[in-house]
C-alpha positions as a printed NumPy array, in Angstrom:
array([[  0.   ,   0.   ,   0.   ],
       [  1.467,   3.334,  -1.085],
       [  0.789,   6.211,   1.314],
       [  1.108,   9.909,   0.504],
       [  0.216,  13.184,   2.151],
       [  0.075,  14.774,  -1.312],
       [ -2.753,  14.351,  -3.82 ],
       [ -0.488,  12.539,  -6.285],
       [  2.32 ,   9.989,  -6.134],
       [  5.268,  10.742,  -8.451],
       [  5.703,   8.039, -11.084],
       [  2.143,   6.736, -10.668],
       [ -1.166,   7.574, -12.305],
       [ -4.461,   7.394, -10.417],
       [ -6.83 ,   5.197, -12.415],
       [ -9.672,   4.817,  -9.941],
       [-10.965,   6.588,  -6.85 ],
       [-12.358,   4.355,  -4.088],
       [-13.442,   7.089,  -1.671],
       [-12.676,   8.436,   1.774],
       [-11.002,   6.037,   4.192],
       [-10.154,   6.577,   7.825],
       [ -8.846,   4.946,  10.962],
       [ -9.678,   6.013,  14.501],
       [ -8.302,   5.086,  17.91 ],
       [ -8.512,   6.439,  21.446],
       [ -5.88 ,   5.393,  23.964],
       [ -5.014,   6.104,  27.574],
       [ -1.904,   5.592,  29.677],
       [ -3.972,   4.494,  32.643],
       [ -3.755,   5.799,  36.192],
       [ -0.272,   4.391,  36.853],
       [  1.06 ,   5.85 ,  33.631],
       [ -0.476,   9.229,  34.423],
       [  1.225,   9.298,  37.837],
       [  4.606,   8.389,  36.342],
       [  4.181,  10.989,  33.596],
       [  3.231,  13.6  ,  36.201],
       [  6.466,  12.966,  38.083],
       [  8.463,  13.118,  34.855],
       [  6.842,  16.417,  33.827],
       [  7.924,  18.017,  37.13 ],
       [ 11.549,  17.459,  36.118],
       [ 10.973,  19.028,  32.693],
       [ 11.788,  17.714,  29.243],
       [ 10.001,  15.145,  27.133],
       [  7.299,  13.072,  28.813],
       [  8.141,   9.735,  27.193],
       [  5.059,   8.002,  28.617],
       [  2.812,  10.315,  26.598],
       [  5.071,  10.275,  23.548],
       [  4.632,   6.512,  23.43 ],
       [  0.826,   6.798,  23.646],
       [  0.695,   9.338,  20.81 ],
       [  3.028,   7.292,  18.589],
       [  1.143,   4.038,  19.228],
       [ -2.159,   5.818,  18.564],
       [ -0.906,   7.277,  15.284],
       [  0.335,   3.889,  14.089],
       [ -2.936,   2.169,  15.02 ],
       [ -5.015,   4.817,  13.24 ],
       [ -2.841,   4.48 ,  10.106],
       [ -3.112,   0.673,  10.19 ],
       [ -6.904,   0.884,  10.464],
       [ -7.053,   3.356,   7.573],
       [ -4.93 ,   1.027,   5.41 ],
       [ -7.21 ,  -1.91 ,   6.288],
       [-10.233,   0.183,   5.238],
       [ -8.566,   0.985,   1.898],
       [ -7.66 ,  -2.665,   1.295],
       [-11.283,  -3.757,   1.762],
       [-12.216,  -1.281,  -0.988],
       [ -9.638,  -2.725,  -3.398],
       [ -7.253,   0.25 ,  -3.288],
       [ -3.484,  -0.027,  -3.603],
       [ -2.693,   3.52 ,  -2.443],
       [ -3.987,   6.322,  -0.238],
       [ -3.422,   9.969,  -1.139],
       [ -4.132,  13.218,   0.682],
       [ -3.472,  11.657,   4.081],
       [ -4.129,  13.83 ,   7.111],
       [ -3.673,  12.915,  10.771],
       [ -5.427,  14.738,  13.581],
       [ -5.119,  14.126,  17.294],
       [ -6.696,  15.581,  20.394],
       [ -6.891,  15.031,  24.118],
       [-10.276,  13.634,  25.112],
       [-11.93 ,  13.813,  28.495],
       [-10.199,  14.992,  31.636],
       [ -7.432,  12.398,  31.65 ],
       [ -4.707,  11.684,  29.18 ],
       [ -6.945,   9.976,  26.629],
       [ -5.517,  10.602,  23.181],
       [ -7.792,  10.363,  20.152],
       [ -6.226,  10.059,  16.711],
       [ -7.918,  10.081,  13.304],
       [ -6.057,   9.233,  10.089],
       [ -7.92 ,   9.97 ,   6.851],
       [ -7.255,  10.042,   3.148],
       [ -8.565,   9.085,  -0.275],
       [ -8.251,   5.444,  -1.316],
       [ -7.179,   5.054,  -4.943],
       [ -5.912,   2.544,  -7.459],
       [ -2.642,   3.595,  -9.093],
       [ -0.544,   2.214, -11.931],
       [  3.041,   2.948, -12.975],
       [  3.384,   5.714, -15.555]])
C-alpha cells in the first residue's frame, strides 16, 4: 500500500478513486502511567510516557485506515491527514487518520 500526504504519487497515475477512508483510535496511559508521567513532567523535558501513547495511537489509526482501503480494493492512499486531540479529563488521546483510497498504476 502506497501512502502519501500529497494528492499525487510521483511516477504513478491514479486510475480509480475508491473514496474516503479513515482509521480512529482512542488510547489512555492508565492511572499508573499518568502518575509516572506527572512525576516526569515536574523534572521538565520530554514526557516519554505520553510520547509513546501518541506514537502508538498514530500507528494504530494508520493501520486501520490502510485496512479500510484494502477492503475497498485500493493499492494507495493519497491526501493523508492525521489529527489528534486530548479527550476527556485524563490523558486519553484520540487520533484520526484519513485520506482518499485510490488505485494507481506505474506511468
